[in-house]
Short mmCIF file of C-alpha atoms and ligand atoms in Angstrom, two decimals:
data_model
loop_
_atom_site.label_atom_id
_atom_site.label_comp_id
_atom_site.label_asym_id
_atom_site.label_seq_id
_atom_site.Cartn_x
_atom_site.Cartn_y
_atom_site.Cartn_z
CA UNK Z 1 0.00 0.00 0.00
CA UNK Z 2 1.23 3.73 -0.85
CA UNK Z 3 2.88 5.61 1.57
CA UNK Z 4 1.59 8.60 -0.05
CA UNK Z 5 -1.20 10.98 1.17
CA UNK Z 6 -3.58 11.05 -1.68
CA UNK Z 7 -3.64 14.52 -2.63
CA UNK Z 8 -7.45 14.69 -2.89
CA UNK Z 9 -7.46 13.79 1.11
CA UNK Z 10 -9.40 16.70 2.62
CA UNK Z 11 -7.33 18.46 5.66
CA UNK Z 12 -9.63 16.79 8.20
CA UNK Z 13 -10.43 20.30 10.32
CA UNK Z 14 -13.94 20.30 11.45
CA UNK Z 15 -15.96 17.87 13.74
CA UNK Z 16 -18.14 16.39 10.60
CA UNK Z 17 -15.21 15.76 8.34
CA UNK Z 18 -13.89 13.85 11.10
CA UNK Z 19 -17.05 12.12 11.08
CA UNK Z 20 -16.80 11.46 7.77
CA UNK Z 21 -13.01 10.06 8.30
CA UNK Z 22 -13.70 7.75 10.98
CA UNK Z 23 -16.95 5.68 9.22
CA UNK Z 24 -14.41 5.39 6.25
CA UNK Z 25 -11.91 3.99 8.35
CA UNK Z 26 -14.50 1.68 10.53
CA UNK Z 27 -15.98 0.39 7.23
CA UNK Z 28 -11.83 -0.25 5.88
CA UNK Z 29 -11.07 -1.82 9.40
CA UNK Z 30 -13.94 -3.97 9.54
CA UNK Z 31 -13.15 -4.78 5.54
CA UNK Z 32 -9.40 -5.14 6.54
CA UNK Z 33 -9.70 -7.52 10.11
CA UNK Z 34 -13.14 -9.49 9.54
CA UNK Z 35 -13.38 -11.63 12.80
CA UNK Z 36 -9.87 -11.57 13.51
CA UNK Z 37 -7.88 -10.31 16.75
CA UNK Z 38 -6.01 -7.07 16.66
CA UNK Z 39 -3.05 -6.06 19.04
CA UNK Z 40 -2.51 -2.65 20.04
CA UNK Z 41 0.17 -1.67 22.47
CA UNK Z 42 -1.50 1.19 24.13
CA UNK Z 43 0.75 3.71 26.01
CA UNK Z 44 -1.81 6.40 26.76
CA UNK Z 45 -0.46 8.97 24.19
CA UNK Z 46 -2.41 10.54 21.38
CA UNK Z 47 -1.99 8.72 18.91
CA UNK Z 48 -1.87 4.85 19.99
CA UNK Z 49 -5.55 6.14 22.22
CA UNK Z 50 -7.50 7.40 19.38
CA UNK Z 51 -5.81 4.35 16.90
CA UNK Z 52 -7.68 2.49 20.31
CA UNK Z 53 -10.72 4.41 19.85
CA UNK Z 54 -11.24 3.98 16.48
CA UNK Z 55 -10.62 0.13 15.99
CA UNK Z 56 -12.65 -0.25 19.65
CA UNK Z 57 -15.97 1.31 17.30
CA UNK Z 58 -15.11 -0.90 14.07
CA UNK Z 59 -14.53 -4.27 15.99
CA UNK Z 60 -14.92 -3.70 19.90
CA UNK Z 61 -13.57 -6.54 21.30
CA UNK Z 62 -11.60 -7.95 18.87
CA UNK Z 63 -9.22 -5.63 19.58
CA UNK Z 64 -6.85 -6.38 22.59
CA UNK Z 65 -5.24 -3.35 24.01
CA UNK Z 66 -1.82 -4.03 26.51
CA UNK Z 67 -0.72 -0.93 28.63
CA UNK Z 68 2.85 -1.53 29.56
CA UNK Z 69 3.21 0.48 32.82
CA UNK Z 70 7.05 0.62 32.42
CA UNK Z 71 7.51 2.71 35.88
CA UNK Z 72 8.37 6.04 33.86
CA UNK Z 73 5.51 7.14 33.14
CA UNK Z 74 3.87 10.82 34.27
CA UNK Z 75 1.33 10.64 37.67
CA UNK Z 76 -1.76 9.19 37.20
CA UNK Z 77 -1.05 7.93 33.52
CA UNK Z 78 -1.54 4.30 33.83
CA UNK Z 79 -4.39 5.19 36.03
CA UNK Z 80 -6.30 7.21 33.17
CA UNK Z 81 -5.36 4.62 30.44
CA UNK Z 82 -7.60 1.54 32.74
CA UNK Z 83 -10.14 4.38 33.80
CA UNK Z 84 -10.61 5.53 30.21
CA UNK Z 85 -10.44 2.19 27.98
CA UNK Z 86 -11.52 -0.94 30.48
CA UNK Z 87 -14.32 1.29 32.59
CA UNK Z 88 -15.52 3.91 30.15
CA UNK Z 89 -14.49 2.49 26.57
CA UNK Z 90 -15.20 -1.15 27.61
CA UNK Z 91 -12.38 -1.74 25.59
CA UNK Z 92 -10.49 -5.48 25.89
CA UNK Z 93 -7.48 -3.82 28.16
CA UNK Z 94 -4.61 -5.77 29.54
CA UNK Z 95 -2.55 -4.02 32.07
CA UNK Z 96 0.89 -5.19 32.32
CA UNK Z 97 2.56 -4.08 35.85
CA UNK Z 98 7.13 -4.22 34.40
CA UNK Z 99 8.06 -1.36 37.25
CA UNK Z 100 10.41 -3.13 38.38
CA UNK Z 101 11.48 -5.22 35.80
CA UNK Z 102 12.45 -2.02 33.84
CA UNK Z 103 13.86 -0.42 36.61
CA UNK Z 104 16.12 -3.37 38.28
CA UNK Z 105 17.21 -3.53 34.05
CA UNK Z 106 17.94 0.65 34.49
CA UNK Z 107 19.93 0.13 38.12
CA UNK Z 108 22.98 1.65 38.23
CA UNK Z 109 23.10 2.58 34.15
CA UNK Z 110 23.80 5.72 33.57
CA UNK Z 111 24.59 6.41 29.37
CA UNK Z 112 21.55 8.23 28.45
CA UNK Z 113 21.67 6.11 24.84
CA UNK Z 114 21.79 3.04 27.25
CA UNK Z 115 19.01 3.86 28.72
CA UNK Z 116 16.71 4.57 25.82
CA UNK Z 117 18.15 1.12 24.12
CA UNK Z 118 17.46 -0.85 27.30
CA UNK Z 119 14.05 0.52 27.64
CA UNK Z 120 12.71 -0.01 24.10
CA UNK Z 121 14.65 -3.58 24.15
CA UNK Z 122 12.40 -4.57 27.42
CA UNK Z 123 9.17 -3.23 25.64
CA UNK Z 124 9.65 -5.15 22.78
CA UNK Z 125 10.37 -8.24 25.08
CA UNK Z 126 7.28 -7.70 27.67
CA UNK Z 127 5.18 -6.84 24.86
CA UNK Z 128 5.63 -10.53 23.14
CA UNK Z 129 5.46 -12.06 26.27
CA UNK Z 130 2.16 -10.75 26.13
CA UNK Z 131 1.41 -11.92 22.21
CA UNK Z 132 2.51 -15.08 23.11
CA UNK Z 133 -0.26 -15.79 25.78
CA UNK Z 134 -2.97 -14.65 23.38
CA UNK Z 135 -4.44 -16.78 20.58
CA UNK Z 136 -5.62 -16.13 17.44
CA UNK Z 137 -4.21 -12.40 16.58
CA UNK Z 138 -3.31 -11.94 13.35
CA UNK Z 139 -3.31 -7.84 13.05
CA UNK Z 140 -0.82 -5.53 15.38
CA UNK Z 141 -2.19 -1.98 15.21
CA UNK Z 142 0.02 1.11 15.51
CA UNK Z 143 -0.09 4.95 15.97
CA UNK Z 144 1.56 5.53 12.75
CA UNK Z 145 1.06 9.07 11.80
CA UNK Z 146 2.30 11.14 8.91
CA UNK Z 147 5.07 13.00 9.89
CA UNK Z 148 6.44 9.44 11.66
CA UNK Z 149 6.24 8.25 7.59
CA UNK Z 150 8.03 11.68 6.33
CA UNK Z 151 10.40 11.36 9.00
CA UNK Z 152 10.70 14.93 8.83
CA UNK Z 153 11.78 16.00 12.74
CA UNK Z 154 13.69 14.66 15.09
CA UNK Z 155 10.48 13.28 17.20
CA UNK Z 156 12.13 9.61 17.25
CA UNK Z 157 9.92 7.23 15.84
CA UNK Z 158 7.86 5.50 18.98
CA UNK Z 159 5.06 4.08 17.28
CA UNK Z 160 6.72 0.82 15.51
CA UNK Z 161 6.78 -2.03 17.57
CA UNK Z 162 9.21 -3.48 15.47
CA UNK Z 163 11.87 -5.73 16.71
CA UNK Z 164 9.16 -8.55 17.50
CA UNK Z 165 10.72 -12.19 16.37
CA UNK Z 166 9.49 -13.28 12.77
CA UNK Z 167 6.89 -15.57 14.61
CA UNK Z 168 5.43 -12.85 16.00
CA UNK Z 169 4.94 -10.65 12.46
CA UNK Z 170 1.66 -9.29 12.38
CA UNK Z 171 -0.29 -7.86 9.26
CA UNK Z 172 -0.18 -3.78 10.14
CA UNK Z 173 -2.59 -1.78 11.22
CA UNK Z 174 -2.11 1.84 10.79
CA UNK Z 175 -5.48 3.67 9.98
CA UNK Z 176 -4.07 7.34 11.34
CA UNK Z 177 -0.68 6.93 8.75
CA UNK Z 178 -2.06 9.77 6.48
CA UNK Z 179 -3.10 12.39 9.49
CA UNK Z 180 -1.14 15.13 10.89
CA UNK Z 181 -1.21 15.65 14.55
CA UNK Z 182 -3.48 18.47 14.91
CA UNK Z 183 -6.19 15.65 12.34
CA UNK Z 184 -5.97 13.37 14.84
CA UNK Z 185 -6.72 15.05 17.47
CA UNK Z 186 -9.72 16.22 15.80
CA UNK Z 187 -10.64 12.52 15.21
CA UNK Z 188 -10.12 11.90 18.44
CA UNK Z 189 -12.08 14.61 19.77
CA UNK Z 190 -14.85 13.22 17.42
CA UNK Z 191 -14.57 9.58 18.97
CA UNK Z 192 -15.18 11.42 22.29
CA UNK Z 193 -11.88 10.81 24.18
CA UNK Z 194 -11.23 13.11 26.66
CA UNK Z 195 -9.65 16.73 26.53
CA UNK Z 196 -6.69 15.39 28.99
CA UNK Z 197 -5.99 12.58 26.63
CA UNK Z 198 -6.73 14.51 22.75
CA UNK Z 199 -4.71 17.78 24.08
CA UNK Z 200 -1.99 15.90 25.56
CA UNK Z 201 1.49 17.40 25.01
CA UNK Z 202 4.56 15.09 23.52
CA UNK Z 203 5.94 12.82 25.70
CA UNK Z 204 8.89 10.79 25.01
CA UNK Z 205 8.92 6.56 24.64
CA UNK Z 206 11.68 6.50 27.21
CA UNK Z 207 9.26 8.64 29.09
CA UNK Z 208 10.43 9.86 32.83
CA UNK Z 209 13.58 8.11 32.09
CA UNK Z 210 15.25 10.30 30.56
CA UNK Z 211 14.19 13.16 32.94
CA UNK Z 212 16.13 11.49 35.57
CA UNK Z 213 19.37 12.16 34.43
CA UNK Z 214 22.28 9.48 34.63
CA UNK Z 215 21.70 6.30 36.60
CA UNK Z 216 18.03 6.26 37.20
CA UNK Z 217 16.72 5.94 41.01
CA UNK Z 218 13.41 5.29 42.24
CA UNK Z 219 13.95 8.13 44.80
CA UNK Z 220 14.90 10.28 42.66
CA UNK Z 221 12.73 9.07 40.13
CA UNK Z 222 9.73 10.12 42.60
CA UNK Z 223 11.34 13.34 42.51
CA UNK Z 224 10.64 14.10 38.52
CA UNK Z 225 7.26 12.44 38.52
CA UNK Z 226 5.83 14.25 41.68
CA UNK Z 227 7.50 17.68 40.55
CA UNK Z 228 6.40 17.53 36.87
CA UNK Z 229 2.49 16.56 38.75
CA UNK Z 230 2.79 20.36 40.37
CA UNK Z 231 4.43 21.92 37.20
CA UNK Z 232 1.46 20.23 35.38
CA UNK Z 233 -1.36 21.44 37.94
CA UNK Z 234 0.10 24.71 38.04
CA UNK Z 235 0.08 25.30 34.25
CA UNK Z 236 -3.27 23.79 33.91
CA UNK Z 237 -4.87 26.15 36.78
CA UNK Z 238 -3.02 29.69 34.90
CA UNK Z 239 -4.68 28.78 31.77
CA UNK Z 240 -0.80 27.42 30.39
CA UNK Z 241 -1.92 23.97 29.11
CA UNK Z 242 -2.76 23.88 25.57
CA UNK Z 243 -0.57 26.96 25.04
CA UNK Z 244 2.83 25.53 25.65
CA UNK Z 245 4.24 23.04 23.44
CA UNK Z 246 5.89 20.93 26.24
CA UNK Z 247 6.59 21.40 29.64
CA UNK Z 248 8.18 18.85 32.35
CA UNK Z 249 11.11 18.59 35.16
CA UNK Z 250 14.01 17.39 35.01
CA UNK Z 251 16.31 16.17 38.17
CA UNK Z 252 19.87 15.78 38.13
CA UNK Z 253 21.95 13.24 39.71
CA UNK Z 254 23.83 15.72 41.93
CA UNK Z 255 22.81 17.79 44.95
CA UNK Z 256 23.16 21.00 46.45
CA UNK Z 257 23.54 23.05 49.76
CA UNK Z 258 20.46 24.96 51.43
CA UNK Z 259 18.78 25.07 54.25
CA UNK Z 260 15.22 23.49 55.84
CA UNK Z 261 13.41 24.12 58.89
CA UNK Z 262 16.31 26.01 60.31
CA UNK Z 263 18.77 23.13 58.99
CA UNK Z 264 21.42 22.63 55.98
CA UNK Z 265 20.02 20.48 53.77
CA UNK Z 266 21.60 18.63 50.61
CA UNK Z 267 19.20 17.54 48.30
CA UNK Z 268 18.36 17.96 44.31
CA UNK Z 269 17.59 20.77 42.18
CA UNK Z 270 14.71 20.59 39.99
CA UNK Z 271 14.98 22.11 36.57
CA UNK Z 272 11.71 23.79 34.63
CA UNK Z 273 11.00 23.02 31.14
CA UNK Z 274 8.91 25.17 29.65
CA UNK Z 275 9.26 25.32 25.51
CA UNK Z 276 7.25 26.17 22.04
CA UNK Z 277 8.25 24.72 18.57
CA UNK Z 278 6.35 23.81 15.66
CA UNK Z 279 8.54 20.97 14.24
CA UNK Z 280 10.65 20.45 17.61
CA UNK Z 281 13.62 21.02 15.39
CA UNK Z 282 13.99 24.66 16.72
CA UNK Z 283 12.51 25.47 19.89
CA UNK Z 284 12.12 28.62 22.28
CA UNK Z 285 11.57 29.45 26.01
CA UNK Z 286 8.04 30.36 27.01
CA UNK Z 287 8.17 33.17 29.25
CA UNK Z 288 6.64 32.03 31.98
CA UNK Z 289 5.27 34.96 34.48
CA UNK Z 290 7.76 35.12 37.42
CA UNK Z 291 5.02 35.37 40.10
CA UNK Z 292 3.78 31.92 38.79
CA UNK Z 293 7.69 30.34 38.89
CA UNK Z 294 8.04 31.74 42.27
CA UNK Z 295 4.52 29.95 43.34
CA UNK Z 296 5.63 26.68 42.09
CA UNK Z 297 9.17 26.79 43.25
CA UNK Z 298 7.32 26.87 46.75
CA UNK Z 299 5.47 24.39 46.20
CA UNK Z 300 8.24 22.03 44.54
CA UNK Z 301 10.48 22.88 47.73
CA UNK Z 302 7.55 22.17 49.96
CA UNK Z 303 6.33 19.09 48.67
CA UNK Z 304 8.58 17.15 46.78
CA UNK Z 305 10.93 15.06 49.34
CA UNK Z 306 14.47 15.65 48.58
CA UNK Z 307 14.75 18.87 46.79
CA UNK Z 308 15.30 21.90 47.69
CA UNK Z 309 16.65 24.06 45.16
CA UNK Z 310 14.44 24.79 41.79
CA UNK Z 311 15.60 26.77 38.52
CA UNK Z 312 14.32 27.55 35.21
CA UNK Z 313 15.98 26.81 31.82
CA UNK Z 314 16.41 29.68 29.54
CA UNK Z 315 18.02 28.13 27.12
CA UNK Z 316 16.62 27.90 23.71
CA UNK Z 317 17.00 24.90 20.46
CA UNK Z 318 19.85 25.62 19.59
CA UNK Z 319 21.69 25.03 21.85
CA UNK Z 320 19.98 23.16 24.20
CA UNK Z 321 17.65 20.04 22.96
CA UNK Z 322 14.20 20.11 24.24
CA UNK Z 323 15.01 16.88 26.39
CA UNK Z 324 18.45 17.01 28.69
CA UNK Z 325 19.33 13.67 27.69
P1 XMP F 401 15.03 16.88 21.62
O1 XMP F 401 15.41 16.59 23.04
O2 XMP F 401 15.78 16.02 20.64
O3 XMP F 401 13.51 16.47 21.51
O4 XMP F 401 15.11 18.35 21.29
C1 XMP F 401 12.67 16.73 20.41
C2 XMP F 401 11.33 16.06 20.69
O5 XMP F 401 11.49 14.63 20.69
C3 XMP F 401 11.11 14.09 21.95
N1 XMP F 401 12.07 13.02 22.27
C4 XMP F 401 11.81 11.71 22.17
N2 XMP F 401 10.66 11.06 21.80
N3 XMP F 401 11.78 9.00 22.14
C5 XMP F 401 10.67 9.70 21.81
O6 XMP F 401 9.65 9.08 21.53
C6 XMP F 401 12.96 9.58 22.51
O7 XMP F 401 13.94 8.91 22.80
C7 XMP F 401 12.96 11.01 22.52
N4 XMP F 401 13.90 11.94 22.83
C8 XMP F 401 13.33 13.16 22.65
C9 XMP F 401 11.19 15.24 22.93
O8 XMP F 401 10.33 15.03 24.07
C10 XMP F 401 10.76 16.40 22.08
O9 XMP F 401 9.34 16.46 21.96
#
């Protein structure tokens, strides 16, 4: 099949030409899968939920979703993925629990293209551990999207779960491989997902992991997960989300002097990242009001156990990257 947009595709921009979009695809899927199973490894993101919404309304349960809860996700992620698909979407969900498989695999590793290698190498792995116990699948399913196929930015391809064994190679899936982003979120608004899930900002495959610089630490590792859950509220309550391209914290592996409750402390810094791109090949700083930084550096230092220092990065693409590692 062409790996060309057809040039009479419509820019899908308004709520009925989604409509219009997703009975194509349901009558292609159905066409495509007949009474067949589907696999769909479902992180939460965009693109793999509305791929999940879509194929959910053209087969239902035929489709078997697996959430791989690799222990770097965001607060609350894995949470909304079983609320969403198993309780609201009655959607065929399995929930795979690898925190500690990834993370005893992470111990002590600190080569940030170590990392990202040993944490796609273990998805790949749980993932057909979980193919294996399922009969009778015939179709994997992916988040494919256009600019994934023009490999135009430096977004690193997440979508292919490629690597399985050659037992394991399923017919593809990919009914979103002709949309832009801003398409299928309109889709996805269409198939009713939620606004937290449809305006969702990018988030990496490695995911926390690479937020937690050097050798990763479940300590520490609470660190960037509970600060970037205030960073998060905070932008979300001063009308910020939806306006900034990406935003998260990062925390180093070194610490710093200050003081506590009338005591020197030595704990972490946590950094701010706050930045707007269109293609993520350039980015710049959003200038975040200072009243607000000082608000959540309070809170960060208040709440997050083992920090006690917080700054901001100014720095735009060139010549920082948007991640640190
Ligand atoms: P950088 O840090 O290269 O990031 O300026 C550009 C965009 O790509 C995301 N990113 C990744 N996405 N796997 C991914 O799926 C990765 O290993 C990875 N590294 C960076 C980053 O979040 C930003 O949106």
């Amino acid at each position: 099949m062409s790996n060309v947009r057809p040039e009479s595709m419509e820019r899908i921009t308004t709520e009925a030409l989604a409509q219009a979009f997703i009975a194509e695809q349901v009558a292609a899927l159905k066409a495509q899968v007949g009474d067949k199973k589907v696999l769909l490894a479902l992180s939460g993101g965009v693109d793999s939920s509305v791929v999940a919404a879509l194929l959910i309304k053209a087969i239902g349960k035929q489709l078997v979703c697996v959430h791989v809860n690799h222990g770097l996700l965001r607060k609350g992620e894995p949470e909304q993925v079983v609320e969403e698909f198993r309780h609201q979407m009655d959607a065929n969900l399995v929930y795979v629990d690898a925190v500690d498989r990834f993370l005893d695999k992470l111990a002590g590793v600190a080569e940030p293209e170590k990392k990202r290698k040993i944490i796609g190498a273990e998805f790949i792995r749980v993932f057909e551990e979980e193919a294996r116990k399922l009969d009778g699948i015939e179709f994997l399913a992916q988040g494919t999207i256009y600019p994934d196929i023009l490999e135009s930015g430096p977004v690193k391809a997440h979508h292919n779960v490629g690597g399985l064994p050659d037992d394991l190679k399923f017919e593809l899936v990919e009914p979103l491989k002709f949309l832009f982003k801003d398409e299928v979120r309109v889709v996805g608004k269409a198939l009713g997902l939620p606004d937290s899930m449809v305006y969702r900002q990018p988030f990496p495959g490695p995911g926390l992991g690479v937020r937690c610089l050097g050798a990763i630490t479940r300590d520490r590792l609470e660190a960037v997960r509970e600060s970037d859950a205030i960073l998060r509220e905070e932008f979300a309550k001063n009308g910020l989300e939806g306006k900034v391209w990406q935003y998260f914290t990062i925390v180093p592996d070194f610490k710093s002097v200050g003081v506590k409750d009338g005591k020197r402390s030595f704990e972490w810094p946590v950094i701010i990242r706050a930045v707007n791109t269109k293609d993520a090949m350039t980015a710049t700083v959003e200038d975040v009001p200072f009243a607000l930084l000082q608000h959540i550096t309070a809170r960060i230092t208040a709440e997050v156990k083992g920090v006690n220092r917080v700054c901001y990065d100014l720095t735009p693409k060139p010549t920082g990257t948007i991640e640190w590692e």
